[in-house]
PDB file of C-alpha atoms in Angstrom:
ATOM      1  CA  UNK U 191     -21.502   5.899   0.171  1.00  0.00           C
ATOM      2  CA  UNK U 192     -18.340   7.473  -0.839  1.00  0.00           C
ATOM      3  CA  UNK U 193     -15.540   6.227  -2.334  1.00  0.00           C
ATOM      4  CA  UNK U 194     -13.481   7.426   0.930  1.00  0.00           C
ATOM      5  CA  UNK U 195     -15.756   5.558   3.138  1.00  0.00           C
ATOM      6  CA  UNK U 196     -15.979   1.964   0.800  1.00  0.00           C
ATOM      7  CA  UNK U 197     -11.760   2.067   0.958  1.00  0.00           C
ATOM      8  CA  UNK U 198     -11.913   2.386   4.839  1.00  0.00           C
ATOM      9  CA  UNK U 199     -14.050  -0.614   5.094  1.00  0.00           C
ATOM     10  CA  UNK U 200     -11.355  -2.419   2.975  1.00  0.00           C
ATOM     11  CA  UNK U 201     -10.500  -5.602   4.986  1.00  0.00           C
ATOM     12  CA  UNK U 202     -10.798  -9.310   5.834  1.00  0.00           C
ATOM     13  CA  UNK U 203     -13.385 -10.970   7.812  1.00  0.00           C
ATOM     14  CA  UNK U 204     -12.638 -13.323  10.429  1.00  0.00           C
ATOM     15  CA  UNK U 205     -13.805 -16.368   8.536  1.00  0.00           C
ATOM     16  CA  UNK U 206     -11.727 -15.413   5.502  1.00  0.00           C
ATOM     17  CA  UNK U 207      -8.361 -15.653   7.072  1.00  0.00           C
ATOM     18  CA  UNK U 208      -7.023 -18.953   5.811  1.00  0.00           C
ATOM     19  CA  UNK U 209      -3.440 -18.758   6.931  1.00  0.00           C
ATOM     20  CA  UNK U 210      -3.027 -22.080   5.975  1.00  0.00           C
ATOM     21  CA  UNK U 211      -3.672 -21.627   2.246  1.00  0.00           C
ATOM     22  CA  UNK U 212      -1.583 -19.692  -0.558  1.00  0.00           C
ATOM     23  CA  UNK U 213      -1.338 -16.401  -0.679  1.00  0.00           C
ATOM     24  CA  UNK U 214      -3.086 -16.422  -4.380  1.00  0.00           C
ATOM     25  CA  UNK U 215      -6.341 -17.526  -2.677  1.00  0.00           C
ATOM     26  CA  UNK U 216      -6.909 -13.961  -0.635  1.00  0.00           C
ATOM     27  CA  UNK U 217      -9.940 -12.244  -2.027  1.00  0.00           C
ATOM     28  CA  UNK U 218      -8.034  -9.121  -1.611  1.00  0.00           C
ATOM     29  CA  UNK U 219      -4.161  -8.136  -3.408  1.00  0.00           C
ATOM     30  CA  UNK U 220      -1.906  -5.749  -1.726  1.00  0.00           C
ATOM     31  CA  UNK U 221       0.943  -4.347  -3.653  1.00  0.00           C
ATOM     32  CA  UNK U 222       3.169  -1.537  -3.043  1.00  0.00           C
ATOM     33  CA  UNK U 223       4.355   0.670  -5.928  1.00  0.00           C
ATOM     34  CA  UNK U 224       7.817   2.658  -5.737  1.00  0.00           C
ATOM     35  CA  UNK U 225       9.017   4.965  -7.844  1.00  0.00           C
ATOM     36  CA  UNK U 226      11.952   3.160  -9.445  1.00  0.00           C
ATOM     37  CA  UNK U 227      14.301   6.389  -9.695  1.00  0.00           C
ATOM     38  CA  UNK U 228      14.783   5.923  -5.748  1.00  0.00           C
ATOM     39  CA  UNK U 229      17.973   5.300  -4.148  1.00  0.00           C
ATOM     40  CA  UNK U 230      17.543   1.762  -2.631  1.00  0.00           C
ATOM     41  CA  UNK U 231      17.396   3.146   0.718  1.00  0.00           C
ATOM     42  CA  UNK U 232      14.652   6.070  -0.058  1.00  0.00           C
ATOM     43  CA  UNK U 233      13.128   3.325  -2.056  1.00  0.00           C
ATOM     44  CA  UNK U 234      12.629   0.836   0.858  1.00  0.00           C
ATOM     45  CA  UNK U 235      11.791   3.927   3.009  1.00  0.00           C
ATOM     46  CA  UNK U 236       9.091   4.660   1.455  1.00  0.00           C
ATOM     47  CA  UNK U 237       7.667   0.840   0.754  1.00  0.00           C
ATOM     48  CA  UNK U 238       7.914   0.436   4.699  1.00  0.00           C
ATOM     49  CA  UNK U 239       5.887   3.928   5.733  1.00  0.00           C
ATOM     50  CA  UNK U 240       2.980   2.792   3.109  1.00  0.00           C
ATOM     51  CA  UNK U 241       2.914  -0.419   4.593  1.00  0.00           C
ATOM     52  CA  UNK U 242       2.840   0.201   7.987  1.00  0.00           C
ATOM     53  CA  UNK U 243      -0.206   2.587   7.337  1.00  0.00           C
ATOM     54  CA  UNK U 244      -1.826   0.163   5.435  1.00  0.00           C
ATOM     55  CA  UNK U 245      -1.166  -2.954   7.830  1.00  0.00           C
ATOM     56  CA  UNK U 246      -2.867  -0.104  10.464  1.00  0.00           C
ATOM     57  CA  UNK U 247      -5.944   1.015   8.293  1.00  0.00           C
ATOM     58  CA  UNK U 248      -6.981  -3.196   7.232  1.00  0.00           C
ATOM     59  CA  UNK U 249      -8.374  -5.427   9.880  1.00  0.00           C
ATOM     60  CA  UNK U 250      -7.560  -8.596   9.286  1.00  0.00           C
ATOM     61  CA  UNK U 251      -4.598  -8.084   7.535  1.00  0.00           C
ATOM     62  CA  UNK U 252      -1.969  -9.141   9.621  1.00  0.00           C
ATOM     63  CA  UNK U 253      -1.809 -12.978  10.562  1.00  0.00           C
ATOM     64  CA  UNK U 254      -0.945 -14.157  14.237  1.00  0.00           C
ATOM     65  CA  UNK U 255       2.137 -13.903  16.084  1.00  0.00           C
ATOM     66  CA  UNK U 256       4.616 -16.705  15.478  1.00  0.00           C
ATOM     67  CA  UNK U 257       6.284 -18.276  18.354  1.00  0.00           C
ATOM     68  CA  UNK U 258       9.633 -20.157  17.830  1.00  0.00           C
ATOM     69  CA  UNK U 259      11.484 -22.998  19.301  1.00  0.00           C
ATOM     70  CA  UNK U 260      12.385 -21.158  22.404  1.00  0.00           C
ATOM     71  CA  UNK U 261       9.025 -19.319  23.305  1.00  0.00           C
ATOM     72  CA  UNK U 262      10.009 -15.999  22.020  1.00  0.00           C
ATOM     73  CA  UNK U 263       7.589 -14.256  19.949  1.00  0.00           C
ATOM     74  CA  UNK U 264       7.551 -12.867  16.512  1.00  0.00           C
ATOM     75  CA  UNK U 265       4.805 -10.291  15.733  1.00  0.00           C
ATOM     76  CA  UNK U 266       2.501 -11.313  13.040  1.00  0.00           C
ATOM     77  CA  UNK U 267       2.889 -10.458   9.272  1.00  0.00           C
ATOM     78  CA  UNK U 268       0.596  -9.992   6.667  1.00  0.00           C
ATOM     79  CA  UNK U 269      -0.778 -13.127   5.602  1.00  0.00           C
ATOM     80  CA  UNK U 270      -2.334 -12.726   2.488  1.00  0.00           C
ATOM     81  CA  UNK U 271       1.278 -11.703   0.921  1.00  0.00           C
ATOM     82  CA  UNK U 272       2.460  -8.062  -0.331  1.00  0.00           C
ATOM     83  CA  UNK U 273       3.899  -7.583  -3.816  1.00  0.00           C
ATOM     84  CA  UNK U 274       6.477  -4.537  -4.128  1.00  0.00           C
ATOM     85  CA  UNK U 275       6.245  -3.043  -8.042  1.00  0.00           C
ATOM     86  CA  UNK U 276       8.282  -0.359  -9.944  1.00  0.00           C
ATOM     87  CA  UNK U 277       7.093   2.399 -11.600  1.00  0.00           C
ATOM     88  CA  UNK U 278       7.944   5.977 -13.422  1.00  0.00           C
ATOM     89  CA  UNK U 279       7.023   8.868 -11.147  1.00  0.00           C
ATOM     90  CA  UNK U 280       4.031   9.608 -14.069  1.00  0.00           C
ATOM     91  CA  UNK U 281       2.840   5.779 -13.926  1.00  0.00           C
ATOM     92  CA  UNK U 282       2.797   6.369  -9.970  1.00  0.00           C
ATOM     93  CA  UNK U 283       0.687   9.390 -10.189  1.00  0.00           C
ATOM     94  CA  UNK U 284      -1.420   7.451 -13.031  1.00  0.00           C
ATOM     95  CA  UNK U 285      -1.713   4.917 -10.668  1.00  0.00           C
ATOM     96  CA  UNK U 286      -2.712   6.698  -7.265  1.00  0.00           C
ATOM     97  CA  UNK U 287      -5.585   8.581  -9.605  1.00  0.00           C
ATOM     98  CA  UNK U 288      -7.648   5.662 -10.934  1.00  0.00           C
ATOM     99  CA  UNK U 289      -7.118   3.254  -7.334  1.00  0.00           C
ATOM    100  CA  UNK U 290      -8.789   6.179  -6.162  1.00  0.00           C
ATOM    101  CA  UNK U 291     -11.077   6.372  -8.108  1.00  0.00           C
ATOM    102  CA  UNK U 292     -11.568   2.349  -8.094  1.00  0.00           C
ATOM    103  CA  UNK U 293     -14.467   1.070  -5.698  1.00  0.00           C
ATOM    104  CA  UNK U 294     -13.055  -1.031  -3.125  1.00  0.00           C
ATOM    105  CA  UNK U 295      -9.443  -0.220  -3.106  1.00  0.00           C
ATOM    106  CA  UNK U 296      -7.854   1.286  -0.330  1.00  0.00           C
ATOM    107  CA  UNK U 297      -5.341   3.423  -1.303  1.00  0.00           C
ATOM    108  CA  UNK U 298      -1.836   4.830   0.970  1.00  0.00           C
ATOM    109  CA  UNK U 299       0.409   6.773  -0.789  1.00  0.00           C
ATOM    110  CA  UNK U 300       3.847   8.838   0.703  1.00  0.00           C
ATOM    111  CA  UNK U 301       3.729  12.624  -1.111  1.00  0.00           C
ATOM    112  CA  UNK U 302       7.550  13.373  -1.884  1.00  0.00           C
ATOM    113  CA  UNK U 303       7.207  16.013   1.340  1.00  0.00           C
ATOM    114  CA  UNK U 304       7.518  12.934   3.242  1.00  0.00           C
ATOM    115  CA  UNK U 305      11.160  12.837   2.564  1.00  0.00           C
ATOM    116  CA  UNK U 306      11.652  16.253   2.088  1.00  0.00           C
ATOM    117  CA  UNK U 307      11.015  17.336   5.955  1.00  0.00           C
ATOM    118  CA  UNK U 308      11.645  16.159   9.449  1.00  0.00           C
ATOM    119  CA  UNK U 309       9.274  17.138  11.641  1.00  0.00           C
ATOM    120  CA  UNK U 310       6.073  16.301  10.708  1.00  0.00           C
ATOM    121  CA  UNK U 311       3.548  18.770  11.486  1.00  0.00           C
ATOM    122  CA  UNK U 312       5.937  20.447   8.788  1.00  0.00           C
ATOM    123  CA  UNK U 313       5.125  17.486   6.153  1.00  0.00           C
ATOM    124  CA  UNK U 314       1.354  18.400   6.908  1.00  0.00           C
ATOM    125  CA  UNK U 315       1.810  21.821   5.986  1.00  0.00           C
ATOM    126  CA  UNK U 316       3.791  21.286   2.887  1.00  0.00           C
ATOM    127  CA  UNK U 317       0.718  19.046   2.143  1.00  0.00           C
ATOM    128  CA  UNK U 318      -1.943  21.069   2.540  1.00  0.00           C
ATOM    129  CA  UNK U 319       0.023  24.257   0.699  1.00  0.00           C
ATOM    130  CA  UNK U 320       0.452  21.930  -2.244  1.00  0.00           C
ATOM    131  CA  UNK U 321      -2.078  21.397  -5.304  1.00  0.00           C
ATOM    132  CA  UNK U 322       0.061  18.664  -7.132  1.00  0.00           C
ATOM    133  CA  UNK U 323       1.400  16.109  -4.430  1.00  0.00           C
ATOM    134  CA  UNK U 324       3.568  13.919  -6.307  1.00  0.00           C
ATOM    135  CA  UNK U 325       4.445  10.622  -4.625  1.00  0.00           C
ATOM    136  CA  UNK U 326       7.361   8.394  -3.802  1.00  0.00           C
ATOM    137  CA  UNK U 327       5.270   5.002  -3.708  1.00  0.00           C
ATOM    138  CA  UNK U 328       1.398   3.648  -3.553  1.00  0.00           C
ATOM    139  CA  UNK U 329      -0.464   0.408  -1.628  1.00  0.00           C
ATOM    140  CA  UNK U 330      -3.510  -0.890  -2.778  1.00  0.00           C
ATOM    141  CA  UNK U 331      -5.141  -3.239  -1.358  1.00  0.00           C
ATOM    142  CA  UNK U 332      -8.390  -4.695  -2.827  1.00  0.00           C
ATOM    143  CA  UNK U 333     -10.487  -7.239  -4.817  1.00  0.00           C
ATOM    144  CA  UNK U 334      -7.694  -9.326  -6.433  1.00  0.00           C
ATOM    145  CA  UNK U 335      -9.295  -8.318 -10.099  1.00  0.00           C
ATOM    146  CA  UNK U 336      -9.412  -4.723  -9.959  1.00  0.00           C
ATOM    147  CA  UNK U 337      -5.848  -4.326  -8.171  1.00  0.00           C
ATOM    148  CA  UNK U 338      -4.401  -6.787 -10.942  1.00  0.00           C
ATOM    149  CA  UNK U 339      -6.357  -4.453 -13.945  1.00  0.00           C
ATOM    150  CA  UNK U 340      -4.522  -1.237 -12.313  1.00  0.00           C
ATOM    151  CA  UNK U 341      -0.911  -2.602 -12.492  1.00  0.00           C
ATOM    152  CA  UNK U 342      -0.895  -4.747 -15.185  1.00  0.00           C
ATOM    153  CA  UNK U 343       1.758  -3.668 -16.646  1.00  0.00           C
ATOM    154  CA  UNK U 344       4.175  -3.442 -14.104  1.00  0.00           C
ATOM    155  CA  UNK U 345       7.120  -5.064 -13.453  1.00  0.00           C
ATOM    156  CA  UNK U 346       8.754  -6.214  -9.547  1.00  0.00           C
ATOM    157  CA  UNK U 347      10.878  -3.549  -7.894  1.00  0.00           C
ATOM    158  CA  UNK U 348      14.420  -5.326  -9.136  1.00  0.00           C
TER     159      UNK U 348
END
């Protein structure tokens, strides 16, 4: 099985969503990475595209709706908590190689063309023409272990 394929099947099972217990307890860790260079506003940007493509991609992921006092609905959030890091633009590219390469992780990443275009069949092209596709921030998601070994060293996004 590829490595592609094992990250797609990234997820929780119904029987392991325990929204009543801490967030520690998840099997699987989902922190996003941004480069810490960013402009608050590029910054958050790009934390909320590679979470809304993650939240997407990982059944399970997202707990149930919340309803408040007055019946009105709140759509549900993820659960199992996210953790938002810092990082150089080289520790981001470190980073996006090995989760890659790290059975089990899924990995979602926004390439710098992201903010560099509007339109985005335009983004795909820049893509695609590009060899080196640096990036503005990372998810992973996976087993708690291997997520905490590839960000160690990393501190919150201040």
């Amino acid at each position: 099985m590829s490595t592609e394929s094992l990250q797609s099947a990234v997820g929780f099972a119904p029987e392991e969503i325990d929204t009543a217990a801490p967030t520690r307890s998840a099997r699987l860790k989902w922190v996003v990475v941004v480069d810490e260079a960013l402009p608050a506003g590029r910054a958050v940007n790009a934390a909320v595209c590679v979470a809304a493509a993650t939240g997407e991609a990982v059944p399970g992921l997202l707990g149930p709706d919340a309803v408040d006092g007055t019946g009105s609905a709140h759509p549900g959030l993820p659960w199992a908590g996210c953790t938002v890091l810092a990082a150089s633009g080289e520790q981001l590219a470190e980073l996006r190689a090995r989760a890659a390469d790290s059975l089990g992780v899924h990995v979602v990443d926004m390439p710098v063309a992201a903010q560099e275009t509007r339109v985005y069949d335009e983004y795909l092209e820049k893509v695609a023409a590009s060899e080196a596709v640096p990036c503005l921030a990372v998810s992973l998601i996976g087993p708690r272990n291997r997520v905490d070994k590839l960000v160690k060293r990393l501190s919150l996004l201040p």
